[in-house]
Amino acid sequence: MSRVRSVFVCRDCGAETLRWEGRCPTCGEWNSLDESVASQLDVRAGSRGTKSSRVRRLGEANGERSRRITTGFGDVDRVLGGGLVPGSVVLLGGAPGIGKSTLLLQLAGDLVGRGTAVLYVSGEESAEQVALRADRLGTASDVDFLASSDLEDIVSALHRSRPAVLCVDSIQSMSSRQMTSAPGGVAQVREAASALQREVKAAGVACFLVGHVTKGGALAGPRTLEHLVDVVLHFEGQRSGEHRILRSSKNRFGSVDEMAAFRMGAGGLEPVPDPSALFLSQETTETGGAAVAIPVHGSRPILAEVQALVARARFASPQRVCTGFPGRRLAILLAVLEKKAGVALGEQDVFVSVVGGLRMADPAADLAVVAALASAGADRPYPSGFAFFGEVGLGGEVRGVSHGEARLRAARGAKLTRIVAPAALERELTGNADVLFMRHVREIADLLEREAAP
Ligand code: TYD
Ligand code: MG
């Protein structure tokens, strides 16, 4: 039925080559090829057809689509696009110690509390360890548990106990007796994930897979893992801090920009229903370089403090370090500042970070980043009460964005009463005395001149 040959798979892009090379010929990444066994399946040989291979009208499949499993954590359901879809695979990624196992155990406990059967498999912790944690969290004592890292065991347990939801902690720890490659290796992770996916799809079980992330923040294992699953969730935050964010970067069943916020306490993770002021720093900064942004996540405006630091470069090529905001976007904004507003930071090291580990993907965060950079460059702080939103174009123009009213309300809720907004929203936001309209980024310099304490 299948012929076996050896191939080399790129850890990054998933491309296959027949020879080992130092550099992936497809994506150009160095040292990323791992040996793997490719089986060339003869798909015709066993083509008797299964239940799911019947061709039918899309309308017939509609009823199944609406059958979702809700978790009891309203915000998690929202991030998932309205609950778990049976037969789907959700990858939950996050740094070690961030709280993935805690979140999953709490979700499992809540699901069981609502009458949904859950099988929780851990390849990393023993039943005693997990039971201790469950006890401390005061939940999950009715969850079926299996300590195993063996795929065959897991699949047989899945068929025996027939849960509605399967939790696998973690995909990196799973291996199969039939595989010869190293556990945790790229080939192993990929095979394990696709085998599990096939099983849960056939059984109509919703499945959570915990995935570790590398230092760079990418999910460890092949990129193909992300293509394989239906939903990719990221659990983020600063390990030392108490706040955590759950967001999705891929969702076949919903929008990707919803988020859920949690506080990690002695009793586990507690949802934070109004996270809007979570990402403001508590101390008022006396030096320049800070500006409050109002990005929208899903339908919810969040206030987030952007901090910029500008220092004389020590090397010929200045450093650009950016966390919580796309690095390429920062490069563009620096060029716009230099060419269109006369704020030259080209020869300086520039560091930008967002307080609390939030990632801002909303283009409306541009204006706050520009404001923080300009303030850091001039070494002048804005007086307290300022917040910024607006997209910045290549010509330096400040572009209108959606959710103007909602952003305004969020800012006022946190006692921010000098809000800089795109001039394009002048009509929409008319009659709001606390709004300053801006047409072009060069006006930032005037604003600093006028408002900032020297
Ligand atoms: P864990 O869920 O084990 O992280 P991960 O699975 O992502 O590696 O969480 C580990 C951290 O969470 C640990 O440092 C302790 C902390 N924690 C609490 O603060 N309160 C709690 O109730 C629990 C269960 C864990
Ligand atoms: Mg864990």
Tab-separated table of N, CA, C and O in Angstrom, residues 24-140:
chain	number	residue	atom	x	y	z
A	24	CYS	N	17.554	25.681	3.701
A	24	CYS	CA	16.323	25.255	3.027
A	24	CYS	C	16.222	25.937	1.672
A	24	CYS	O	16.250	27.169	1.591
A	25	PRO	N	16.116	25.191	0.587
A	25	PRO	CA	16.061	25.810	-0.747
A	25	PRO	C	14.775	26.612	-0.967
A	25	PRO	O	14.716	27.451	-1.857
A	26	THR	N	13.765	26.379	-0.158
A	26	THR	CA	12.501	27.089	-0.368
A	26	THR	C	12.433	28.404	0.396
A	26	THR	O	12.159	29.450	-0.168
A	27	CYS	N	12.716	28.359	1.721
A	27	CYS	CA	12.561	29.591	2.492
A	27	CYS	C	13.906	30.223	2.846
A	27	CYS	O	13.954	31.349	3.351
A	28	GLY	N	15.010	29.514	2.599
A	28	GLY	CA	16.316	30.120	2.833
A	28	GLY	C	16.788	30.075	4.276
A	28	GLY	O	17.831	30.624	4.612
A	29	GLU	N	16.024	29.412	5.161
A	29	GLU	CA	16.420	29.311	6.564
A	29	GLU	C	17.617	28.353	6.693
A	29	GLU	O	17.672	27.331	6.041
A	30	TRP	N	18.585	28.722	7.559
A	30	TRP	CA	19.759	27.865	7.739
A	30	TRP	C	19.479	26.757	8.726
A	30	TRP	O	18.770	26.943	9.709
A	31	ASN	N	20.077	25.606	8.457
A	31	ASN	CA	20.080	24.507	9.408
A	31	ASN	C	18.699	24.077	9.856
A	31	ASN	O	18.487	23.782	11.020
A	32	SER	N	17.745	24.091	8.969
A	32	SER	CA	16.373	23.818	9.396
A	32	SER	C	15.838	22.502	8.843
A	32	SER	O	14.681	22.180	9.031
A	33	LEU	N	16.690	21.740	8.135
A	33	LEU	CA	16.182	20.500	7.538
A	33	LEU	C	16.367	19.315	8.484
A	33	LEU	O	17.430	19.124	9.048
A	34	ASP	N	15.301	18.556	8.670
A	34	ASP	CA	15.350	17.345	9.481
A	34	ASP	C	14.951	16.162	8.628
A	34	ASP	O	14.064	16.281	7.793
A	35	GLU	N	15.576	15.040	8.927
A	35	GLU	CA	15.219	13.862	8.156
A	35	GLU	C	13.863	13.341	8.608
A	35	GLU	O	13.530	13.358	9.785
A	36	SER	N	13.091	12.886	7.665
A	36	SER	CA	11.773	12.380	7.979
A	36	SER	C	11.465	11.250	7.019
A	36	SER	O	12.105	11.125	5.989
A	37	VAL	N	10.497	10.472	7.375
A	37	VAL	CA	10.126	9.386	6.471
A	37	VAL	C	8.830	9.752	5.775
A	37	VAL	O	7.829	10.033	6.419
A	38	ALA	N	8.883	9.781	4.477
A	38	ALA	CA	7.662	10.096	3.744
A	38	ALA	C	7.084	8.792	3.231
A	38	ALA	O	7.787	7.981	2.659
A	39	SER	N	5.834	8.587	3.472
A	39	SER	CA	5.250	7.393	2.888
A	39	SER	C	4.387	7.851	1.731
A	39	SER	O	3.599	8.776	1.858
A	40	GLN	N	4.600	7.218	0.619
A	40	GLN	CA	3.784	7.582	-0.526
A	40	GLN	C	2.549	6.717	-0.504
A	40	GLN	O	2.588	5.539	-0.814
A	41	LEU	N	1.471	7.315	-0.088
A	41	LEU	CA	0.260	6.539	0.068
A	41	LEU	C	-0.376	6.305	-1.286
A	41	LEU	O	-0.424	7.189	-2.127
A	42	ASP	N	-0.859	5.096	-1.440
A	42	ASP	CA	-1.608	4.805	-2.645
A	42	ASP	C	-3.072	4.995	-2.285
A	42	ASP	O	-3.705	4.104	-1.733
A	43	VAL	N	-3.624	6.181	-2.546
A	43	VAL	CA	-4.960	6.497	-2.041
A	43	VAL	C	-6.071	5.790	-2.796
A	43	VAL	O	-7.196	5.734	-2.345
A	44	ARG	N	-5.717	5.229	-3.946
A	44	ARG	CA	-6.771	4.529	-4.692
A	44	ARG	C	-7.047	3.149	-4.142
A	44	ARG	O	-8.152	2.656	-4.224
A	45	ALA	N	-5.970	2.555	-3.580
A	45	ALA	CA	-6.072	1.160	-3.180
A	45	ALA	C	-7.210	0.921	-2.196
A	45	ALA	O	-7.975	-0.013	-2.346
A	46	GLY	N	-7.338	1.800	-1.202
A	46	GLY	CA	-8.369	1.548	-0.193
A	46	GLY	C	-9.589	2.425	-0.379
A	46	GLY	O	-10.227	2.804	0.582
A	47	SER	N	-9.926	2.754	-1.621
A	47	SER	CA	-10.952	3.775	-1.818
A	47	SER	C	-12.374	3.228	-1.808
A	47	SER	O	-13.109	3.358	-2.754
A	48	ARG	N	-12.737	2.589	-0.688
A	48	ARG	CA	-14.113	2.105	-0.576
A	48	ARG	C	-15.052	3.235	-0.196
A	48	ARG	O	-16.237	3.165	-0.411
A	49	GLY	N	-14.472	4.299	0.377
A	49	GLY	CA	-15.297	5.429	0.795
A	49	GLY	C	-15.766	5.264	2.223
A	49	GLY	O	-16.028	4.151	2.673
A	50	THR	N	-15.823	6.351	2.951
A	50	THR	CA	-16.306	6.314	4.324
A	50	THR	C	-17.536	7.203	4.403
A	50	THR	O	-17.926	7.823	3.426
A	51	LYS	N	-18.107	7.277	5.622
A	51	LYS	CA	-19.326	8.055	5.803
A	51	LYS	C	-19.114	9.511	5.375
A	51	LYS	O	-19.952	10.100	4.710
A	52	SER	N	-17.945	10.060	5.763
A	52	SER	CA	-17.745	11.480	5.507
A	52	SER	C	-17.351	11.771	4.061
A	52	SER	O	-17.224	12.909	3.662
A	53	SER	N	-17.135	10.708	3.260
A	53	SER	CA	-16.725	10.964	1.885
A	53	SER	C	-17.910	11.087	0.929
A	53	SER	O	-17.735	11.245	-0.263
A	54	ARG	N	-19.125	11.005	1.482
A	54	ARG	CA	-20.308	11.137	0.627
A	54	ARG	C	-20.448	12.586	0.145
A	54	ARG	O	-20.348	13.526	0.920
A	55	VAL	N	-20.665	12.757	-1.147
A	55	VAL	CA	-20.858	14.106	-1.679
A	55	VAL	C	-22.282	14.544	-1.388
A	55	VAL	O	-23.226	13.787	-1.586
A	56	ARG	N	-22.435	15.755	-0.846
A	56	ARG	CA	-23.795	16.228	-0.570
A	56	ARG	C	-23.863	17.739	-0.668
A	56	ARG	O	-22.836	18.411	-0.803
A	57	ARG	N	-25.078	18.290	-0.587
A	57	ARG	CA	-25.264	19.734	-0.659
A	57	ARG	C	-24.764	20.416	0.597
A	57	ARG	O	-24.897	19.869	1.685
A	58	LEU	N	-24.227	21.621	0.449
A	58	LEU	CA	-23.723	22.346	1.611
A	58	LEU	C	-24.813	22.614	2.632
A	58	LEU	O	-24.577	22.593	3.827
A	59	GLY	N	-26.035	22.875	2.143
A	59	GLY	CA	-27.156	23.152	3.034
A	59	GLY	C	-27.406	22.026	4.023
A	59	GLY	O	-27.762	22.248	5.166
A	60	GLU	N	-27.148	20.787	3.588
A	60	GLU	CA	-27.357	19.627	4.450
A	60	GLU	C	-26.397	19.633	5.632
A	60	GLU	O	-26.697	19.112	6.693
A	61	ALA	N	-25.205	20.210	5.406
A	61	ALA	CA	-24.173	20.189	6.436
A	61	ALA	C	-24.339	21.322	7.432
A	61	ALA	O	-23.610	21.434	8.393
A	62	ASN	N	-25.347	22.153	7.208
A	62	ASN	CA	-25.529	23.345	8.026
A	62	ASN	C	-25.808	23.076	9.491
A	62	ASN	O	-25.295	23.748	10.359
A	63	GLY	N	-26.645	22.076	9.754
A	63	GLY	CA	-27.031	21.766	11.125
A	63	GLY	C	-25.827	21.430	11.982
A	63	GLY	O	-25.716	21.851	13.126
A	64	GLU	N	-24.867	20.714	11.395
A	64	GLU	CA	-23.677	20.294	12.137
A	64	GLU	C	-22.814	21.478	12.507
A	64	GLU	O	-22.176	21.497	13.533
A	65	ARG	N	-22.847	22.490	11.625
A	65	ARG	CA	-21.990	23.638	11.861
A	65	ARG	C	-22.390	24.385	13.134
A	65	ARG	O	-21.568	24.900	13.851
A	66	SER	N	-23.703	24.422	13.389
A	66	SER	CA	-24.151	25.248	14.501
A	66	SER	C	-24.031	24.547	15.847
A	66	SER	O	-24.227	25.147	16.879
A	67	ARG	N	-23.677	23.267	15.842
A	67	ARG	CA	-23.575	22.523	17.085
A	67	ARG	C	-22.221	22.809	17.734
A	67	ARG	O	-21.220	22.218	17.403
A	68	ARG	N	-22.177	23.741	18.666
A	68	ARG	CA	-20.909	24.092	19.295
A	68	ARG	C	-20.926	23.750	20.773
A	68	ARG	O	-21.973	23.770	21.401
A	69	ILE	N	-19.760	23.478	21.306
A	69	ILE	CA	-19.646	23.178	22.731
A	69	ILE	C	-19.160	24.436	23.429
A	69	ILE	O	-18.113	24.978	23.074
A	70	THR	N	-19.929	24.927	24.406
A	70	THR	CA	-19.479	26.136	25.099
A	70	THR	C	-18.724	25.747	26.366
A	70	THR	O	-19.030	24.739	27.001
A	71	THR	N	-17.725	26.563	26.702
A	71	THR	CA	-16.799	26.176	27.771
A	71	THR	C	-17.157	26.724	29.146
A	71	THR	O	-16.612	26.285	30.133
A	72	GLY	N	-18.012	27.709	29.187
A	72	GLY	CA	-18.302	28.312	30.487
A	72	GLY	C	-17.429	29.533	30.747
A	72	GLY	O	-17.726	30.344	31.608
A	73	PHE	N	-16.357	29.671	30.001
A	73	PHE	CA	-15.575	30.907	30.023
A	73	PHE	C	-16.042	31.711	28.802
A	73	PHE	O	-15.649	31.405	27.670
A	74	GLY	N	-16.883	32.695	29.030
A	74	GLY	CA	-17.473	33.438	27.922
A	74	GLY	C	-16.448	34.000	26.963
A	74	GLY	O	-16.600	33.933	25.741
A	75	ASP	N	-15.352	34.528	27.527
A	75	ASP	CA	-14.351	35.155	26.670
A	75	ASP	C	-13.599	34.130	25.832
A	75	ASP	O	-13.231	34.395	24.696
A	76	VAL	N	-13.388	32.944	26.401
A	76	VAL	CA	-12.703	31.884	25.644
A	76	VAL	C	-13.596	31.448	24.476
A	76	VAL	O	-13.132	31.272	23.352
A	77	ASP	N	-14.891	31.318	24.752
A	77	ASP	CA	-15.828	30.959	23.678
A	77	ASP	C	-15.780	31.988	22.555
A	77	ASP	O	-15.841	31.648	21.380
A	78	ARG	N	-15.668	33.244	22.938
A	78	ARG	CA	-15.625	34.306	21.942
A	78	ARG	C	-14.352	34.211	21.094
A	78	ARG	O	-14.388	34.341	19.876
A	79	VAL	N	-13.215	33.934	21.765
A	79	VAL	CA	-11.955	33.778	21.033
A	79	VAL	C	-12.046	32.593	20.066
A	79	VAL	O	-11.515	32.631	18.964
A	80	LEU	N	-12.763	31.537	20.494
A	80	LEU	CA	-12.909	30.356	19.644
A	80	LEU	C	-13.890	30.595	18.501
A	80	LEU	O	-14.016	29.764	17.612
A	81	GLY	N	-14.596	31.712	18.534
A	81	GLY	CA	-15.569	32.007	17.483
A	81	GLY	C	-16.957	31.498	17.841
A	81	GLY	O	-17.750	31.216	16.960
A	82	GLY	N	-17.228	31.345	19.148
A	82	GLY	CA	-18.559	30.919	19.564
A	82	GLY	C	-18.587	29.511	20.150
A	82	GLY	O	-19.599	28.843	20.100
A	83	GLY	N	-17.471	29.053	20.679
A	83	GLY	CA	-17.414	27.727	21.297
A	83	GLY	C	-16.589	26.756	20.472
A	83	GLY	O	-16.111	27.084	19.392
A	84	LEU	N	-16.427	25.555	21.026
A	84	LEU	CA	-15.635	24.512	20.355
A	84	LEU	C	-16.461	23.821	19.276
A	84	LEU	O	-17.631	23.525	19.499
A	85	VAL	N	-15.859	23.556	18.155
A	85	VAL	CA	-16.547	22.847	17.082
A	85	VAL	C	-16.159	21.367	17.154
A	85	VAL	O	-14.972	21.051	17.141
A	86	PRO	N	-17.143	20.468	17.259
A	86	PRO	CA	-16.813	19.037	17.302
A	86	PRO	C	-16.009	18.615	16.073
A	86	PRO	O	-16.294	19.068	14.964
A	87	GLY	N	-15.008	17.778	16.293
A	87	GLY	CA	-14.182	17.312	15.186
A	87	GLY	C	-13.071	18.258	14.805
A	87	GLY	O	-12.349	18.013	13.849
A	88	SER	N	-12.924	19.357	15.570
A	88	SER	CA	-11.875	20.321	15.221
A	88	SER	C	-10.692	20.199	16.178
A	88	SER	O	-10.795	19.620	17.253
A	89	VAL	N	-9.554	20.728	15.763
A	89	VAL	CA	-8.353	20.701	16.598
A	89	VAL	C	-7.913	22.121	16.891
A	89	VAL	O	-7.764	22.940	15.984
A	90	VAL	N	-7.745	22.413	18.181
A	90	VAL	CA	-7.321	23.741	18.630
A	90	VAL	C	-5.924	23.619	19.226
A	90	VAL	O	-5.713	22.845	20.155
A	91	LEU	N	-4.977	24.359	18.677
A	91	LEU	CA	-3.614	24.332	19.198
A	91	LEU	C	-3.452	25.493	20.169
A	91	LEU	O	-3.729	26.643	19.829
A	92	LEU	N	-3.043	25.182	21.409
A	92	LEU	CA	-2.871	26.222	22.425
A	92	LEU	C	-1.384	26.385	22.693
A	92	LEU	O	-0.756	25.536	23.325
A	93	GLY	N	-0.813	27.469	22.183
A	93	GLY	CA	0.629	27.673	22.314
A	93	GLY	C	0.952	28.676	23.402
A	93	GLY	O	0.152	29.559	23.705
A	94	GLY	N	2.130	28.531	23.983
A	94	GLY	CA	2.549	29.487	25.001
A	94	GLY	C	3.890	29.090	25.579
A	94	GLY	O	4.309	27.938	25.467
A	95	ALA	N	4.565	30.050	26.201
A	95	ALA	CA	5.883	29.792	26.790
A	95	ALA	C	5.734	28.870	27.999
A	95	ALA	O	4.669	28.821	28.608
A	96	PRO	N	6.796	28.158	28.369
A	96	PRO	CA	6.733	27.285	29.540
A	96	PRO	C	6.394	28.093	30.797
A	96	PRO	O	6.915	29.183	30.983
A	97	GLY	N	5.503	27.572	31.609
A	97	GLY	CA	5.163	28.221	32.875
A	97	GLY	C	4.176	29.361	32.752
A	97	GLY	O	3.838	30.004	33.744
A	98	ILE	N	3.665	29.603	31.571
A	98	ILE	CA	2.758	30.743	31.395
A	98	ILE	C	1.357	30.401	31.925
A	98	ILE	O	0.589	31.293	32.296
A	99	GLY	N	1.037	29.094	31.967
A	99	GLY	CA	-0.269	28.697	32.519
A	99	GLY	C	-1.149	27.919	31.556
A	99	GLY	O	-2.361	27.853	31.738
A	100	LYS	N	-0.549	27.284	30.542
A	100	LYS	CA	-1.342	26.523	29.569
A	100	LYS	C	-2.061	25.347	30.232
A	100	LYS	O	-3.246	25.137	30.012
A	101	SER	N	-1.313	24.590	31.044
A	101	SER	CA	-1.928	23.421	31.688
A	101	SER	C	-3.016	23.862	32.653
A	101	SER	O	-4.058	23.218	32.771
A	102	THR	N	-2.777	24.974	33.344
A	102	THR	CA	-3.764	25.497	34.283
A	102	THR	C	-5.038	25.890	33.543
A	102	THR	O	-6.143	25.527	33.942
A	103	LEU	N	-4.890	26.612	32.451
A	103	LEU	CA	-6.048	27.040	31.668
A	103	LEU	C	-6.839	25.832	31.165
A	103	LEU	O	-8.058	25.774	31.275
A	104	LEU	N	-6.114	24.849	30.638
A	104	LEU	CA	-6.774	23.687	30.055
A	104	LEU	C	-7.512	22.884	31.122
A	104	LEU	O	-8.618	22.413	30.901
A	105	LEU	N	-6.892	22.752	32.292
A	105	LEU	CA	-7.523	22.001	33.377
A	105	LEU	C	-8.780	22.722	33.859
A	105	LEU	O	-9.801	22.100	34.126
A	106	GLN	N	-8.710	24.049	33.953
A	106	GLN	CA	-9.891	24.800	34.365
A	106	GLN	C	-11.006	24.686	33.334
A	106	GLN	O	-12.167	24.529	33.678
A	107	LEU	N	-10.626	24.758	32.055
A	107	LEU	CA	-11.627	24.594	30.993
A	107	LEU	C	-12.255	23.204	31.078
A	107	LEU	O	-13.474	23.049	30.969
A	108	ALA	N	-11.404	22.191	31.302
A	108	ALA	CA	-11.897	20.811	31.397
A	108	ALA	C	-12.881	20.704	32.552
A	108	ALA	O	-13.957	20.099	32.410
A	109	GLY	N	-12.529	21.298	33.712
A	109	GLY	CA	-13.406	21.260	34.877
A	109	GLY	C	-14.752	21.890	34.584
A	109	GLY	O	-15.808	21.341	34.923
A	110	ASP	N	-14.720	23.050	33.929
A	110	ASP	CA	-15.969	23.741	33.610
A	110	ASP	C	-16.820	22.952	32.621
A	110	ASP	O	-18.036	22.906	32.741
A	111	LEU	N	-16.147	22.349	31.644
A	111	LEU	CA	-16.884	21.562	30.651
A	111	LEU	C	-17.593	20.389	31.317
A	111	LEU	O	-18.773	20.131	31.050
A	112	VAL	N	-16.884	19.700	32.190
A	112	VAL	CA	-17.490	18.563	32.890
A	112	VAL	C	-18.647	19.043	33.752
A	112	VAL	O	-19.709	18.418	33.791
A	113	GLY	N	-18.462	20.202	34.395
A	113	GLY	CA	-19.531	20.793	35.199
A	113	GLY	C	-20.789	21.084	34.387
A	113	GLY	O	-21.899	21.112	34.916
A	114	ARG	N	-20.612	21.282	33.084
A	114	ARG	CA	-21.782	21.536	32.234
A	114	ARG	C	-22.249	20.280	31.514
A	114	ARG	O	-22.980	20.350	30.539
A	115	GLY	N	-21.756	19.152	31.963
A	115	GLY	CA	-22.246	17.891	31.411
A	115	GLY	C	-21.552	17.439	30.144
A	115	GLY	O	-22.048	16.564	29.440
A	116	THR	N	-20.394	18.038	29.826
A	116	THR	CA	-19.640	17.617	28.645
A	116	THR	C	-18.507	16.696	29.103
A	116	THR	O	-17.723	17.082	29.960
A	117	ALA	N	-18.437	15.492	28.543
A	117	ALA	CA	-17.397	14.556	28.968
A	117	ALA	C	-16.043	14.969	28.391
A	117	ALA	O	-15.947	15.303	27.218
A	118	VAL	N	-15.009	14.963	29.261
A	118	VAL	CA	-13.675	15.378	28.840
A	118	VAL	C	-12.664	14.286	29.175
A	118	VAL	O	-12.718	13.711	30.264
A	119	LEU	N	-11.764	14.016	28.243
A	119	LEU	CA	-10.617	13.152	28.544
A	119	LEU	C	-9.371	14.024	28.488
A	119	LEU	O	-9.094	14.665	27.480
A	120	TYR	N	-8.642	14.070	29.612
A	120	TYR	CA	-7.456	14.909	29.713
A	120	TYR	C	-6.230	14.007	29.715
A	120	TYR	O	-6.072	13.167	30.594
A	121	VAL	N	-5.381	14.157	28.715
A	121	VAL	CA	-4.191	13.321	28.611
A	121	VAL	C	-2.969	14.175	28.858
A	121	VAL	O	-2.805	15.236	28.260
A	122	SER	N	-2.117	13.745	29.784
A	122	SER	CA	-0.880	14.482	29.995
A	122	SER	C	0.315	13.576	29.776
A	122	SER	O	0.385	12.485	30.329
A	123	GLY	N	1.231	14.035	28.946
A	123	GLY	CA	2.463	13.307	28.726
A	123	GLY	C	3.587	13.928	29.543
A	123	GLY	O	4.743	13.540	29.430
A	124	GLU	N	3.254	14.930	30.327
A	124	GLU	CA	4.283	15.673	31.061
A	124	GLU	C	4.151	15.536	32.560
A	124	GLU	O	5.130	15.654	33.284
A	125	GLU	N	2.927	15.341	33.035
A	125	GLU	CA	2.728	15.285	34.480
A	125	GLU	C	1.992	14.007	34.854
A	125	GLU	O	1.230	13.466	34.061
A	126	SER	N	2.201	13.550	36.098
A	126	SER	CA	1.526	12.342	36.563
A	126	SER	C	0.125	12.699	37.037
A	126	SER	O	-0.196	13.863	37.251
A	127	ALA	N	-0.686	11.647	37.228
A	127	ALA	CA	-2.055	11.857	37.708
A	127	ALA	C	-2.035	12.582	39.056
A	127	ALA	O	-2.855	13.464	39.310
A	128	GLU	N	-1.063	12.234	39.921
A	128	GLU	CA	-0.986	12.854	41.255
A	128	GLU	C	-0.728	14.348	41.134
A	128	GLU	O	-1.345	15.150	41.808
A	129	GLN	N	0.216	14.690	40.261
A	129	GLN	CA	0.540	16.114	40.073
A	129	GLN	C	-0.673	16.897	39.592
A	129	GLN	O	-0.973	17.973	40.092
A	130	VAL	N	-1.347	16.323	38.601
A	130	VAL	CA	-2.492	17.031	38.028
A	130	VAL	C	-3.634	17.075	39.036
A	130	VAL	O	-4.324	18.094	39.171
A	131	ALA	N	-3.807	15.968	39.801
A	131	ALA	CA	-4.875	15.929	40.802
A	131	ALA	C	-4.638	16.995	41.871
A	131	ALA	O	-5.572	17.661	42.324
A	132	LEU	N	-3.387	17.168	42.249
A	132	LEU	CA	-3.030	18.177	43.250
A	132	LEU	C	-3.407	19.572	42.759
A	132	LEU	O	-3.982	20.381	43.482
A	133	ARG	N	-3.095	19.801	41.511
A	133	ARG	CA	-3.422	21.104	40.942
A	133	ARG	C	-4.939	21.285	40.850
A	133	ARG	O	-5.471	22.332	41.193
A	134	ALA	N	-5.623	20.231	40.404
A	134	ALA	CA	-7.081	20.295	40.283
A	134	ALA	C	-7.700	20.607	41.638
A	134	ALA	O	-8.645	21.398	41.748
A	135	ASP	N	-7.145	19.994	42.679
A	135	ASP	CA	-7.645	20.190	44.022
A	135	ASP	C	-7.474	21.660	44.435
A	135	ASP	O	-8.362	22.287	44.991
A	136	ARG	N	-6.302	22.185	44.119
A	136	ARG	CA	-6.016	23.572	44.471
A	136	ARG	C	-6.922	24.543	43.705
A	136	ARG	O	-7.321	25.584	44.218
A	137	LEU	N	-7.245	24.158	42.479
A	137	LEU	CA	-8.113	25.013	41.664
A	137	LEU	C	-9.586	24.815	42.022
A	137	LEU	O	-10.435	25.578	41.590
A	138	GLY	N	-9.852	23.756	42.808
A	138	GLY	CA	-11.235	23.486	43.202
A	138	GLY	C	-12.118	23.107	42.030
A	138	GLY	O	-13.292	23.411	41.975
A	139	THR	N	-11.525	22.420	41.052
A	139	THR	CA	-12.306	22.060	39.861
A	139	THR	C	-11.768	20.744	39.303
A	139	THR	O	-10.801	20.193	39.827
A	140	ALA	N	-12.391	20.262	38.297
A	140	ALA	CA	-11.850	19.188	37.464
A	140	ALA	C	-11.730	17.831	38.134
A	140	ALA	O	-11.113	16.934	37.585
